[in-house]
CSV table of C-alpha atoms and ligand atoms in Angstrom, one decimal:
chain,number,residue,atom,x,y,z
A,47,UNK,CA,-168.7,-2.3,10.0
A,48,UNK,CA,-167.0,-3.2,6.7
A,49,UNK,CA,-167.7,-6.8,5.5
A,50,UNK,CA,-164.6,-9.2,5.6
A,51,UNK,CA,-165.9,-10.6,1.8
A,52,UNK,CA,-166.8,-7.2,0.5
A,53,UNK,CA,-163.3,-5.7,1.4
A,54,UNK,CA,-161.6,-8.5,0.4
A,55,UNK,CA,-163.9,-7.9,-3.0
A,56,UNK,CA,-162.3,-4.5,-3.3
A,57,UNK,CA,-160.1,-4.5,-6.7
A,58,UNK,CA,-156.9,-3.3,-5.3
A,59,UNK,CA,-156.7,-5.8,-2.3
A,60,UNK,CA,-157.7,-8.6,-4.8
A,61,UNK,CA,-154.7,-8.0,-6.8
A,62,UNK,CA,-152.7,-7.5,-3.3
A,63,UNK,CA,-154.4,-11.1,-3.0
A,64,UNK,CA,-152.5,-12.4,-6.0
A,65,UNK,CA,-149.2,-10.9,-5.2
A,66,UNK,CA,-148.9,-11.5,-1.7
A,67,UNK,CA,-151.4,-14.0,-0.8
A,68,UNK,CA,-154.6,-14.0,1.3
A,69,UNK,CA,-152.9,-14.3,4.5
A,70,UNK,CA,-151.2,-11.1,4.7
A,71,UNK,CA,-154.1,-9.4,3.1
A,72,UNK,CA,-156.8,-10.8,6.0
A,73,UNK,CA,-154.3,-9.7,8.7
A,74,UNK,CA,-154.5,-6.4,7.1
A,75,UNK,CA,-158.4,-6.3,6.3
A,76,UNK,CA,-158.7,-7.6,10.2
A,77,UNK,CA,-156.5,-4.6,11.6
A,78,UNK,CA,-158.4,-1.7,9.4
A,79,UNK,CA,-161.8,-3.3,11.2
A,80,UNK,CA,-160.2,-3.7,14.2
A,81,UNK,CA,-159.6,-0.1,14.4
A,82,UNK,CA,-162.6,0.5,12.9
A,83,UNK,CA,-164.3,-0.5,15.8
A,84,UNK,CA,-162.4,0.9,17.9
A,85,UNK,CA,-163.3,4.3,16.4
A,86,UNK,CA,-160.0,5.0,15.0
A,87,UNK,CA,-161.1,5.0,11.9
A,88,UNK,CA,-163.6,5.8,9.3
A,89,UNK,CA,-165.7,2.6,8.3
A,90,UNK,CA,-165.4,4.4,4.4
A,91,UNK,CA,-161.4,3.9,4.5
A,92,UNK,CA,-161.1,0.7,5.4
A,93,UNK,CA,-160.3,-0.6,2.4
A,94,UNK,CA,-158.0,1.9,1.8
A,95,UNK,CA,-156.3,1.7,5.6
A,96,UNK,CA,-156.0,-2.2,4.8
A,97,UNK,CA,-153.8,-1.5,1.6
A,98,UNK,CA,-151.5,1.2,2.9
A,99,UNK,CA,-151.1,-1.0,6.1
A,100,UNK,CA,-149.9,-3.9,3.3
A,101,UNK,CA,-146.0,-4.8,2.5
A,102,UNK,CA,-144.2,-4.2,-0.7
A,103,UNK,CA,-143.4,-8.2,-0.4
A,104,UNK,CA,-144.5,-11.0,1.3
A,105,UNK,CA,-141.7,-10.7,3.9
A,106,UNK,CA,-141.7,-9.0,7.6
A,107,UNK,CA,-138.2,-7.5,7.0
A,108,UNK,CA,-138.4,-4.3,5.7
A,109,UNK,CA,-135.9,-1.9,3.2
A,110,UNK,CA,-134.0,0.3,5.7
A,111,UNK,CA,-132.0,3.7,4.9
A,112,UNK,CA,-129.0,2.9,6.8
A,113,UNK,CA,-128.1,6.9,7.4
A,114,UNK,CA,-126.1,5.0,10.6
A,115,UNK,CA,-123.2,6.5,9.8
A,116,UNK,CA,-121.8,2.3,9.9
A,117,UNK,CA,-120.8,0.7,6.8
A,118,UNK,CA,-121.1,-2.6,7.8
A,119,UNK,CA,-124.3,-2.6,10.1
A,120,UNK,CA,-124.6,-6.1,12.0
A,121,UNK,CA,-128.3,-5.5,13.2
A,122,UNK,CA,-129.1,-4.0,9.4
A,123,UNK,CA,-128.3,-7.4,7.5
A,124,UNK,CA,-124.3,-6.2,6.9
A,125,UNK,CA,-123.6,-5.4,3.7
A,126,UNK,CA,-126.1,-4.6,1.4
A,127,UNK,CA,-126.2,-6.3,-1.9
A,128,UNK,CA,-124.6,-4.6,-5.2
A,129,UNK,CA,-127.6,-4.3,-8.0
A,130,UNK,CA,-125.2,-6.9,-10.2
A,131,UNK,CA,-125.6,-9.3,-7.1
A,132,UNK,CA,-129.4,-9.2,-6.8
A,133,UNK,CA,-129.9,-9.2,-10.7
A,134,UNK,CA,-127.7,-12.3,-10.0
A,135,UNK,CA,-130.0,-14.0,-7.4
A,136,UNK,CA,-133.6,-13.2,-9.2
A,137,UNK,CA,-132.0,-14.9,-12.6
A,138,UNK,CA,-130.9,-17.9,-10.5
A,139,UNK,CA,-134.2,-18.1,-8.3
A,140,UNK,CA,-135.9,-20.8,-10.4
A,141,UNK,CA,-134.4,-23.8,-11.6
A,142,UNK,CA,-130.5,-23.4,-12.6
A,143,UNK,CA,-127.3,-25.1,-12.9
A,144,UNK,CA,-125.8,-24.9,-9.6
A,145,UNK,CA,-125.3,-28.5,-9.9
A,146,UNK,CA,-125.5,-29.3,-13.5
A,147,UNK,CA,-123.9,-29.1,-16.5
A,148,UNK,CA,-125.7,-27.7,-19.3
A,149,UNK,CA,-123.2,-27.1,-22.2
A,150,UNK,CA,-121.0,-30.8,-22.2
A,151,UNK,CA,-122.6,-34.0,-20.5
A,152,UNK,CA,-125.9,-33.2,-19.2
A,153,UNK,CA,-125.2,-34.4,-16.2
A,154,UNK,CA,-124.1,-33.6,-12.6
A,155,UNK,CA,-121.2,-31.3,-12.3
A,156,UNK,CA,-119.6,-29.4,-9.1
A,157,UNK,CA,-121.6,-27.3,-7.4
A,158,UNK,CA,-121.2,-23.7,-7.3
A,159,UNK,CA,-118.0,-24.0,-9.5
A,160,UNK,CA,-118.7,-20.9,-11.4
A,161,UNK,CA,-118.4,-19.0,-8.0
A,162,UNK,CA,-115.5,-20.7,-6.9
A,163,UNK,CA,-113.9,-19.9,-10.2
A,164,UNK,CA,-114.4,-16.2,-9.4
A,165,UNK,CA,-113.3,-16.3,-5.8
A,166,UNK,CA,-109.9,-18.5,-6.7
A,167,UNK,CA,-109.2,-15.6,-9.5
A,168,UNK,CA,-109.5,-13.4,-7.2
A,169,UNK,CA,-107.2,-14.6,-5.0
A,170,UNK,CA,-104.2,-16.1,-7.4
A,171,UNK,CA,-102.1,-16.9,-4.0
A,172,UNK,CA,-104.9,-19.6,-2.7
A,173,UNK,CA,-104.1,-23.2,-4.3
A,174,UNK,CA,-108.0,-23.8,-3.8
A,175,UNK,CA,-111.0,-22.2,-2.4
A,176,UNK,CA,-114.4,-23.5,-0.9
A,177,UNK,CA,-117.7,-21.6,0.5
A,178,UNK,CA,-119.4,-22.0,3.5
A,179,UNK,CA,-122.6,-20.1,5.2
A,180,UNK,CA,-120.7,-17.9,7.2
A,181,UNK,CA,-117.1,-17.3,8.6
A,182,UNK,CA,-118.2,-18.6,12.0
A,183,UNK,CA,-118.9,-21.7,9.9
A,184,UNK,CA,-115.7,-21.8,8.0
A,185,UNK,CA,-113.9,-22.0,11.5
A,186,UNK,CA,-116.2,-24.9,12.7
A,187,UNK,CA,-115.3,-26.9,9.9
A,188,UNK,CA,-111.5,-26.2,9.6
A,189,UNK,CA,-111.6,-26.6,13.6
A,190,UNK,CA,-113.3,-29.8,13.3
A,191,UNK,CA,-111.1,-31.2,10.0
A,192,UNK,CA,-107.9,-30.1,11.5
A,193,UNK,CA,-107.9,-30.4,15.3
A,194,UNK,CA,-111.2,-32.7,16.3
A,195,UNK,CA,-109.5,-34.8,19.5
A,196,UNK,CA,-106.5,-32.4,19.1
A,197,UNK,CA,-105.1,-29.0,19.8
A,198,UNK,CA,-105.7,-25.6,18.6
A,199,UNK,CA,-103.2,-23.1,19.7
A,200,UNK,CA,-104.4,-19.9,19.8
A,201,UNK,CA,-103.0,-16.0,21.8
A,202,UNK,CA,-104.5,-15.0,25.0
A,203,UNK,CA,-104.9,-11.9,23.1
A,204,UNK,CA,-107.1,-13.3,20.4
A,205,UNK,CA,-109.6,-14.9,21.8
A,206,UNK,CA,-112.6,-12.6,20.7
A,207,UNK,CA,-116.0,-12.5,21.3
A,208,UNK,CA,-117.7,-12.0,17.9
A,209,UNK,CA,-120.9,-10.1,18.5
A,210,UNK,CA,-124.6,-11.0,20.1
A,211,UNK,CA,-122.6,-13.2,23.0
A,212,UNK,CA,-120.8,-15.7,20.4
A,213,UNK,CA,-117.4,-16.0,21.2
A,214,UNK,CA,-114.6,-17.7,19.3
A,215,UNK,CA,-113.1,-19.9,22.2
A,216,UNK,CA,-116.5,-21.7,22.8
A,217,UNK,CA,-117.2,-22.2,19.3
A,218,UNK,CA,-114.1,-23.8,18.6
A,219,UNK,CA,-114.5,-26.0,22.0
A,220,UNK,CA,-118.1,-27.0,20.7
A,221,UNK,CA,-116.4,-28.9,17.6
A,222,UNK,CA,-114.2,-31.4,20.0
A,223,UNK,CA,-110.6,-29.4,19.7
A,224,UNK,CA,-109.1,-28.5,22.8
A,225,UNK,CA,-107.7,-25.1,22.5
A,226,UNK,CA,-104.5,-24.7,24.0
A,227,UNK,CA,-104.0,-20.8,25.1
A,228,UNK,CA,-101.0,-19.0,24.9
A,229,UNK,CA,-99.3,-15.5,25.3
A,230,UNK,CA,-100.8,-12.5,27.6
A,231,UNK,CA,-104.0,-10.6,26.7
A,232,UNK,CA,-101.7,-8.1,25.3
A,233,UNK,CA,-98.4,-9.6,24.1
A,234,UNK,CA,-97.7,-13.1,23.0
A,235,UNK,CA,-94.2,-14.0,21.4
A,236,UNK,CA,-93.1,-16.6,18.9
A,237,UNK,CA,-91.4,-18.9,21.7
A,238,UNK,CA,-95.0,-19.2,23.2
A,239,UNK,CA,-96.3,-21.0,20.1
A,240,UNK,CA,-92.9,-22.7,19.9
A,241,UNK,CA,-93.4,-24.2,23.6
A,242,UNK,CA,-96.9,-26.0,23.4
A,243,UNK,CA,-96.5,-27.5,20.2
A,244,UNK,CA,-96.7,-31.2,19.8
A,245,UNK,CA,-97.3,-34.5,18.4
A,246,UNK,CA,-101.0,-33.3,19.8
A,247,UNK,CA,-101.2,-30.0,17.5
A,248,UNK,CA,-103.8,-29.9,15.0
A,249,UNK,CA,-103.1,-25.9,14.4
A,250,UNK,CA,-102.3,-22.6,15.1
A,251,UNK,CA,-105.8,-20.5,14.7
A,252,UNK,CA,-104.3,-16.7,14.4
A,253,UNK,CA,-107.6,-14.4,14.7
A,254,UNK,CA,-108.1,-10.7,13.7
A,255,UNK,CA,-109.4,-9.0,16.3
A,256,UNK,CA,-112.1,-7.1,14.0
A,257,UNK,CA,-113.8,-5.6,16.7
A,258,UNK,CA,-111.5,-3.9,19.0
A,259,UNK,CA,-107.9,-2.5,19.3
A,260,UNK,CA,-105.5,-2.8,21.6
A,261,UNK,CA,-102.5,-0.3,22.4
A,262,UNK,CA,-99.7,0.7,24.2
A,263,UNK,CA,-97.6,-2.5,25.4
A,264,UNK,CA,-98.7,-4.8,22.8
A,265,UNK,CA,-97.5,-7.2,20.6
A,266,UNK,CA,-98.5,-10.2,18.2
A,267,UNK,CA,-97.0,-12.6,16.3
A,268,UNK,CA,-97.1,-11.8,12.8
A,269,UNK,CA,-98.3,-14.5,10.0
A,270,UNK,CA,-94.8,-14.7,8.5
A,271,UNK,CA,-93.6,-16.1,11.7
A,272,UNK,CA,-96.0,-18.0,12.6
A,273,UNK,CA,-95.9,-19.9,9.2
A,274,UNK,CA,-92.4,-21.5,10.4
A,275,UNK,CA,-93.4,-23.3,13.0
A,276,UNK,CA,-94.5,-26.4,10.6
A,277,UNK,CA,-98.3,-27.0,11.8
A,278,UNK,CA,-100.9,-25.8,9.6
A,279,UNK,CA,-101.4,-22.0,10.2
A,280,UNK,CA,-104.8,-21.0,10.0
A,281,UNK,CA,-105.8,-17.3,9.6
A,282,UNK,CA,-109.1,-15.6,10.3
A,283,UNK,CA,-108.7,-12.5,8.6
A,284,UNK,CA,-112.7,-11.6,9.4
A,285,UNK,CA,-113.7,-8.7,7.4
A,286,UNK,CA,-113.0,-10.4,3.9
A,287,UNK,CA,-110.5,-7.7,2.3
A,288,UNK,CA,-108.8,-10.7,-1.0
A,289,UNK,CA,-106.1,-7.6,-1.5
A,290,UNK,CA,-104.7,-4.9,0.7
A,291,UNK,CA,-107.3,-1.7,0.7
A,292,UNK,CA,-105.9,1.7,0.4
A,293,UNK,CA,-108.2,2.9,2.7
A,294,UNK,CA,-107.6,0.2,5.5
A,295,UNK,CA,-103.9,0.4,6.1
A,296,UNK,CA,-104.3,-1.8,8.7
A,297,UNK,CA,-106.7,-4.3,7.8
A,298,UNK,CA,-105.9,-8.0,6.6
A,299,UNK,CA,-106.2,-9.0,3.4
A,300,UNK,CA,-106.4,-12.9,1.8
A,301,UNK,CA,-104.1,-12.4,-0.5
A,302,UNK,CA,-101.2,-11.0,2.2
A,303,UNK,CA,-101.9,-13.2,4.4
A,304,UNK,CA,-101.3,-16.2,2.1
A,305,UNK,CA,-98.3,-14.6,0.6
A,306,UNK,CA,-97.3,-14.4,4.1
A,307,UNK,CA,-97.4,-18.4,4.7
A,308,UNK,CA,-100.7,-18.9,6.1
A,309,UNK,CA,-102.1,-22.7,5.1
A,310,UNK,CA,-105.8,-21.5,5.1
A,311,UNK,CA,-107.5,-18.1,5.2
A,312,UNK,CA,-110.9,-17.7,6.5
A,313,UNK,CA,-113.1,-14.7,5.9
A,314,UNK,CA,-116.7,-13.5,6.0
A,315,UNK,CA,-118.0,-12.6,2.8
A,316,UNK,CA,-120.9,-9.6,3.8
A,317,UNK,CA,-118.5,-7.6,6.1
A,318,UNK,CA,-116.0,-5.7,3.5
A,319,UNK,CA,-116.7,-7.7,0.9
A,320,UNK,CA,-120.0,-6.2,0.2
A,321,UNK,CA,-121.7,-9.5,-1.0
A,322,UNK,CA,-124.2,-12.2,0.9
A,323,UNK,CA,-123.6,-13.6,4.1
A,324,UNK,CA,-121.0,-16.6,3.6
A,325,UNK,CA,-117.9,-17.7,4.4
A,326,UNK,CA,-115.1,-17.9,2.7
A,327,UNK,CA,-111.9,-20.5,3.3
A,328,UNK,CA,-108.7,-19.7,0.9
A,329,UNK,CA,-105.3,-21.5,1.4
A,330,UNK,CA,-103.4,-25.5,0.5
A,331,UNK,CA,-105.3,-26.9,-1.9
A,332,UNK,CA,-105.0,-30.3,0.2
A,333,UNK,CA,-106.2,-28.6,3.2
A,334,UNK,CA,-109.4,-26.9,1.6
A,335,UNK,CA,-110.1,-30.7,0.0
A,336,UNK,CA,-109.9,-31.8,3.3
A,337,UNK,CA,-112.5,-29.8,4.5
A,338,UNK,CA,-114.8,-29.7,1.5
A,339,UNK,CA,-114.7,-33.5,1.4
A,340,UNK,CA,-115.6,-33.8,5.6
A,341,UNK,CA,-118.8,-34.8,6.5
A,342,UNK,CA,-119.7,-31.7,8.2
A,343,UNK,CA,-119.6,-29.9,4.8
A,344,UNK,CA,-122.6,-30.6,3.9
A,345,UNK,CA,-124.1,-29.3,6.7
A,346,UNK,CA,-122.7,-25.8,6.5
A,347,UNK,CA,-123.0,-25.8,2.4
A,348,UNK,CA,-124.7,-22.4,0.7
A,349,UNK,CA,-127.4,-22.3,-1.5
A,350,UNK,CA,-127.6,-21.2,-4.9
A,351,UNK,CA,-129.0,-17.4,-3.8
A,352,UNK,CA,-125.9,-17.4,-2.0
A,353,UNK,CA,-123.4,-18.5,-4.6
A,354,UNK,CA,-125.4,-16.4,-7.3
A,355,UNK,CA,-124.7,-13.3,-5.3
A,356,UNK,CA,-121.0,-13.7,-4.7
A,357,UNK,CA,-120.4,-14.5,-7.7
A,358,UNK,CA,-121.8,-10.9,-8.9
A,359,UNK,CA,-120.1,-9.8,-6.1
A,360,UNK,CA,-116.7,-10.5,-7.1
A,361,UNK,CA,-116.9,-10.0,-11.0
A,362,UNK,CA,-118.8,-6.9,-10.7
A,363,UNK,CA,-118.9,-3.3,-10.6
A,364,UNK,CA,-118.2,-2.1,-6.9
A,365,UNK,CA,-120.8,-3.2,-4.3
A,366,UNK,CA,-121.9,-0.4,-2.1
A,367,UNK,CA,-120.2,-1.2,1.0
A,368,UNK,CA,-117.0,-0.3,-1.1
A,369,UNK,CA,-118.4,2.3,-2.6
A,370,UNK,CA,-119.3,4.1,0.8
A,371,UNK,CA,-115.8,3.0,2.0
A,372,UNK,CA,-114.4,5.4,-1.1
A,373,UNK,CA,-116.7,8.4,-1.2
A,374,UNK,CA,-114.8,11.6,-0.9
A,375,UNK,CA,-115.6,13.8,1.5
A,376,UNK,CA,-115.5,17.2,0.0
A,377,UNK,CA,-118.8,14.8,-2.2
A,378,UNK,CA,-120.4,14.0,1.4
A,379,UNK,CA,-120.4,17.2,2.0
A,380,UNK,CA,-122.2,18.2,-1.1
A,381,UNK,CA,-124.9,16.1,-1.0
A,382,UNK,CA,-125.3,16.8,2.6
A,383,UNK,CA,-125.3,20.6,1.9
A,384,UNK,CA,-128.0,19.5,-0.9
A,385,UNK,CA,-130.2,17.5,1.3
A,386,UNK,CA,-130.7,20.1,4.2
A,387,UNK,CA,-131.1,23.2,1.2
A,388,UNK,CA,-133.6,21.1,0.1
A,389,UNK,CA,-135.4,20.9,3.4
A,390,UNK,CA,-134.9,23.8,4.9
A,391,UNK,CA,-136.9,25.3,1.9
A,392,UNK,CA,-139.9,23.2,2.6
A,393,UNK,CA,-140.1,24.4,6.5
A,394,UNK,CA,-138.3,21.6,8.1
A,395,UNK,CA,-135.1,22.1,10.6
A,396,UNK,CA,-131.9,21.0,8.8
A,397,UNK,CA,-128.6,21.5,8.4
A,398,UNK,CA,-125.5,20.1,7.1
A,399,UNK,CA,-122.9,19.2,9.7
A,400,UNK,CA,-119.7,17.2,9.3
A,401,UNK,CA,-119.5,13.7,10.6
A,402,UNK,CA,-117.3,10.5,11.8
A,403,UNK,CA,-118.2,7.3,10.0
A,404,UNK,CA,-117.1,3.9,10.9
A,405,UNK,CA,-116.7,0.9,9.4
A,406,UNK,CA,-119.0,-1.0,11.9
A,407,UNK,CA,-118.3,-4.7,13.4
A,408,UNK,CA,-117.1,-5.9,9.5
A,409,UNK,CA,-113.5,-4.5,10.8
A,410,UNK,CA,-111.1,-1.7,11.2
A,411,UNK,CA,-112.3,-0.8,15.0
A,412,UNK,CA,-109.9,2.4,15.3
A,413,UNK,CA,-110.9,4.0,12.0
A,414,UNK,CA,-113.2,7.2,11.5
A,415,UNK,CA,-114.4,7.7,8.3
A,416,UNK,CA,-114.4,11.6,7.8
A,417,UNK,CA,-118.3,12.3,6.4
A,418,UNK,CA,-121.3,14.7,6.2
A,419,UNK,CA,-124.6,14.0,7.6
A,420,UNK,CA,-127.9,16.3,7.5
A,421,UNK,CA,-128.7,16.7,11.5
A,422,UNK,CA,-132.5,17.1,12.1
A,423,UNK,CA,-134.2,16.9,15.8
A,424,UNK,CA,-134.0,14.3,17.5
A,425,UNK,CA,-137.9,13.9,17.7
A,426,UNK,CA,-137.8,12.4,14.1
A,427,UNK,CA,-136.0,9.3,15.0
A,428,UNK,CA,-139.0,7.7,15.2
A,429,UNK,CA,-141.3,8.5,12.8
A,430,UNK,CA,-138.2,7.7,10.1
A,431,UNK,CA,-137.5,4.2,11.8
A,432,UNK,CA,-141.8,4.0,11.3
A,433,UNK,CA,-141.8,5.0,7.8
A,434,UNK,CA,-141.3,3.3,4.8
A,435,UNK,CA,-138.7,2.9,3.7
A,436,UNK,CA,-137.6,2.9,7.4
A,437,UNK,CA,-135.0,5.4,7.7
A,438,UNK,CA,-132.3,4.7,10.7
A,439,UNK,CA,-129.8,7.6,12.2
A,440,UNK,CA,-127.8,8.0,14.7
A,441,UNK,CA,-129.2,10.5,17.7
A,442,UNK,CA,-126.5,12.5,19.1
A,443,UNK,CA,-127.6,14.8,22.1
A,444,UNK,CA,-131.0,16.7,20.7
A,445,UNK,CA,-130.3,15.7,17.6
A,446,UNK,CA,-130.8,12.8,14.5
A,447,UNK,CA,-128.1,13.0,12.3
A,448,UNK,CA,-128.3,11.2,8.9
A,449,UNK,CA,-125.0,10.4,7.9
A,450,UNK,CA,-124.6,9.7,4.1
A,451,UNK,CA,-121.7,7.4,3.8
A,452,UNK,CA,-124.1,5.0,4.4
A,453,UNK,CA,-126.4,6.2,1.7
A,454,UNK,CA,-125.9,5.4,-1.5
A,455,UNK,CA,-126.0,8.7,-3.7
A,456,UNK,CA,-128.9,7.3,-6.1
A,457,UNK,CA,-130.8,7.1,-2.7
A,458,UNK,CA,-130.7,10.6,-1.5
A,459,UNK,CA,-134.1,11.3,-3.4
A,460,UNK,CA,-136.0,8.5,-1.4
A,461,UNK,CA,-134.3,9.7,2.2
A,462,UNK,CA,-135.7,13.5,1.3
A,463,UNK,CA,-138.7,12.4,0.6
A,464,UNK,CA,-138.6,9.7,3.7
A,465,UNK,CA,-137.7,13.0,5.8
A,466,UNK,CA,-140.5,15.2,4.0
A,467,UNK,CA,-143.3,12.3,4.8
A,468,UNK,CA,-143.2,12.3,8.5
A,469,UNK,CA,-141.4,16.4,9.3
A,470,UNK,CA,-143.3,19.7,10.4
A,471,UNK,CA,-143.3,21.8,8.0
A,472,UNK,CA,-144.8,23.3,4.9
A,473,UNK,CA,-145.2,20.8,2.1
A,474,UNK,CA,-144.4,21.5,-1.5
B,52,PLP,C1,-117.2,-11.4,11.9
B,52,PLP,C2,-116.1,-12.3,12.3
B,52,PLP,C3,-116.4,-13.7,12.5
B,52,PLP,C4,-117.7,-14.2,12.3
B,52,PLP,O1,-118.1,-14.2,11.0
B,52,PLP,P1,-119.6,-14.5,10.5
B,52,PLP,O2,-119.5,-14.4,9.0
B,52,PLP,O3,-120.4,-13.5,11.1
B,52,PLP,O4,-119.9,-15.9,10.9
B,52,PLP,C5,-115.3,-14.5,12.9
B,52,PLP,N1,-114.1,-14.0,13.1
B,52,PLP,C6,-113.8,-12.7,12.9
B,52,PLP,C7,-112.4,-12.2,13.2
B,52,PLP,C8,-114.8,-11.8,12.5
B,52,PLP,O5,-114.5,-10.5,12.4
């Protein structure tokens, strides 16, 4: 058996020692002996066994291939970050002026300011802007600033469940507003809105309903109408479109909806967007004070990683969540043709096949994306998902089919060679 100090010893898992720390490198060393005396392995390649077994980074979440097929991929982290927006969050990792300012007194200044800047650029119809950890967030505190003790009136027809068992009713309950429910799950009119409200009002909440459609005898009442019934309108537009999308007809947008007459826009900043997790509030620059300056704010404040990455986000070239949203197909296609060329030569069993994308939970439930994906058997599902980077599919029938919407084109080289790693067949 392989001495704990003598493998540690070994030069390559002393460096690993100094870049991720002993822990991880023990746990490592520990498993390669474990299986060592177990028989599984030769007592010569422990050393070796411990460093392949080891992390890029000191983290337990590892890079995924989202070849899903879903742009915005819920149990994946959402929307993946542009390269502008990481460059962003390394240069403001140590000690930076979130808080500060550097060029005129020295001294405290707002935080984030530089990132609001950006957003309320963005967004020329909202009178002032703030930034909160997540959408879900941004409704708590508007819930809480507007209607604690009071009434939100909300449609029957809009009272969503948001993913993982969270559901916008109870969330809205938890904060102390009583929500006052009105309409039909599938049509609500004006006059309903009309008839509750009161001296008790604190505001109408009018929610997209990102994750599902309804058709056939429906209707809703649209923002413009809404906004005359003189209580604070606020919108959640969820997927965090600032201006209407030529791709997504039929999804909200900040910028429309505030044109429209809403008082405040909420929004979640990873779904459509494309940048961190965060969430975003847009509307009366009275109303967003209020809620900046509440108490609760602090609690649901974002951190400089955060504001570093949005900022990128929204000055930047196109993150890839947008990017995937505007890849032709006829280029899908290509690269999908490419891909299975490419492994078909070196013995495995591909082949290009066309392909329905979605958009995922971010929004736009009823949309397909038209795409391409390189179907494989289904029998390599799990020796991608194992492999690193861990490469995730979608299994239809007998087969895996790696759909490259998802993929970013610069990444087709690391999912063929992801693919070559683990399939029968020759190797080059
Ligand atoms: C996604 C979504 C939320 C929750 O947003 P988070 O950023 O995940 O907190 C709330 N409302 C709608 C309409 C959504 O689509």
């Amino acid at each position: 058996m392989p001495r704990t100090d003598v493998l540690l010893a070994d030069a390559r898992l002393a460096d690993a020692s100094r870049r991720l720390g002993r822990t991880l490198v023990r746990r490592a060393v520990a498993d390669a002996q474990q299986r060592v005396r177990e028989g599984a392995l030769a007592p010569e390649r422990a050393a070796e066994a411990a460093l392949a077994a080891l992390p890029e980074a000191a983290t337990s979440l590892r890079p995924v291939v989202n070849a899903t097929g879903v742009l915005v991929h819920t149990n994946l982290g959402r929307a993946p970050l542009s390269p502008a927006a990481v460059e962003a969050v390394r240069a403001a990792s140590g000690p930076t002026d979130v808080e500060f300012d550097l060029a005129g007194s020295g001294r405290r200044a707002r935080r984030g300011r530089g990132t609001l800047a950006a957003l309320a650029e963005a967004v020329p119809a909202a009178e002032a802007v703030h930034v909160v950890n997540n959408n879900a967030a941004a409704l708590v505190l508007a819930a809480t600033a507007l209607a604690q003790g009071r009434e939100i009136v909300i449609s029957r027809g809009e009272l969503v469940e948001i993913g993982d068992g969270f559901r916008l009713p109870e969330l809205l309950a938890s904060t102390g507003a009583r929500l006052v429910e009105v309409g039909t799950t599938n049509r609500t009119h004006l006059d309903d809105y009309a008839r509750v409200i009161g001296p008790d009002t604190g505001c109408l909440l009018k929610v997209h309903p990102s994750n599902f459609a309804l058709t056939g005898f429906v209707s809703s009442v649209p923002v413009a109408q809404l906004a005359t019934l003189g209580v604070p309108l606020v919108h959640d537009i969820g997927s965090g479109l600032l201006r209407p999308h030529p791709a997504l007809p039929d999804e909200p947008d900040a910028a429309t909806s505030l044109t429209a007459g809403a008082d405040l826009v909420t929004a979640s900043a990873d779904k459509l967007l494309g940048g961190p997790q965060a969430g975003l509030l847009l509307g009366r620059r009275d109303l967003v004070e209020r809620l900046r300056t509440h108490p609760l704010a602090r609690a649901l404040r974002v951190d400089k990683l955060t504001l570093a990455a949005l900022e990128a986000t929204l000055l930047g070239p196109q993150p890839p969540v947008q990017q995937g949203l505007l890849a032709g197909p006829a280029k899908l296609a290509a690269r999908a043709d490419a891909l299975a060329k490419e492994l078909t030569a070196r013995g495995v069993a591909a082949e290009p096949v066309p392909s329905e994308a979605r958009v995922g939970g971010g929004g736009a439930p009823g949309v397909a994306l038209p795409s391409a994906a390189v179907a494989l058997p289904a029998g390599l599902a799990a020796p991608l998902r194992a492999g690193r980077p861990a490469v995730v599919g979608r299994v239809h029938g007998d087969r895996l089919l790696l759909d490259l919407r998802t993929v970013p084109e610069e990444d087709d080289a690391t999912l063929l060679g992801a693919v070559l790693a683990v399939a029968p067949g020759e190797r080059a």
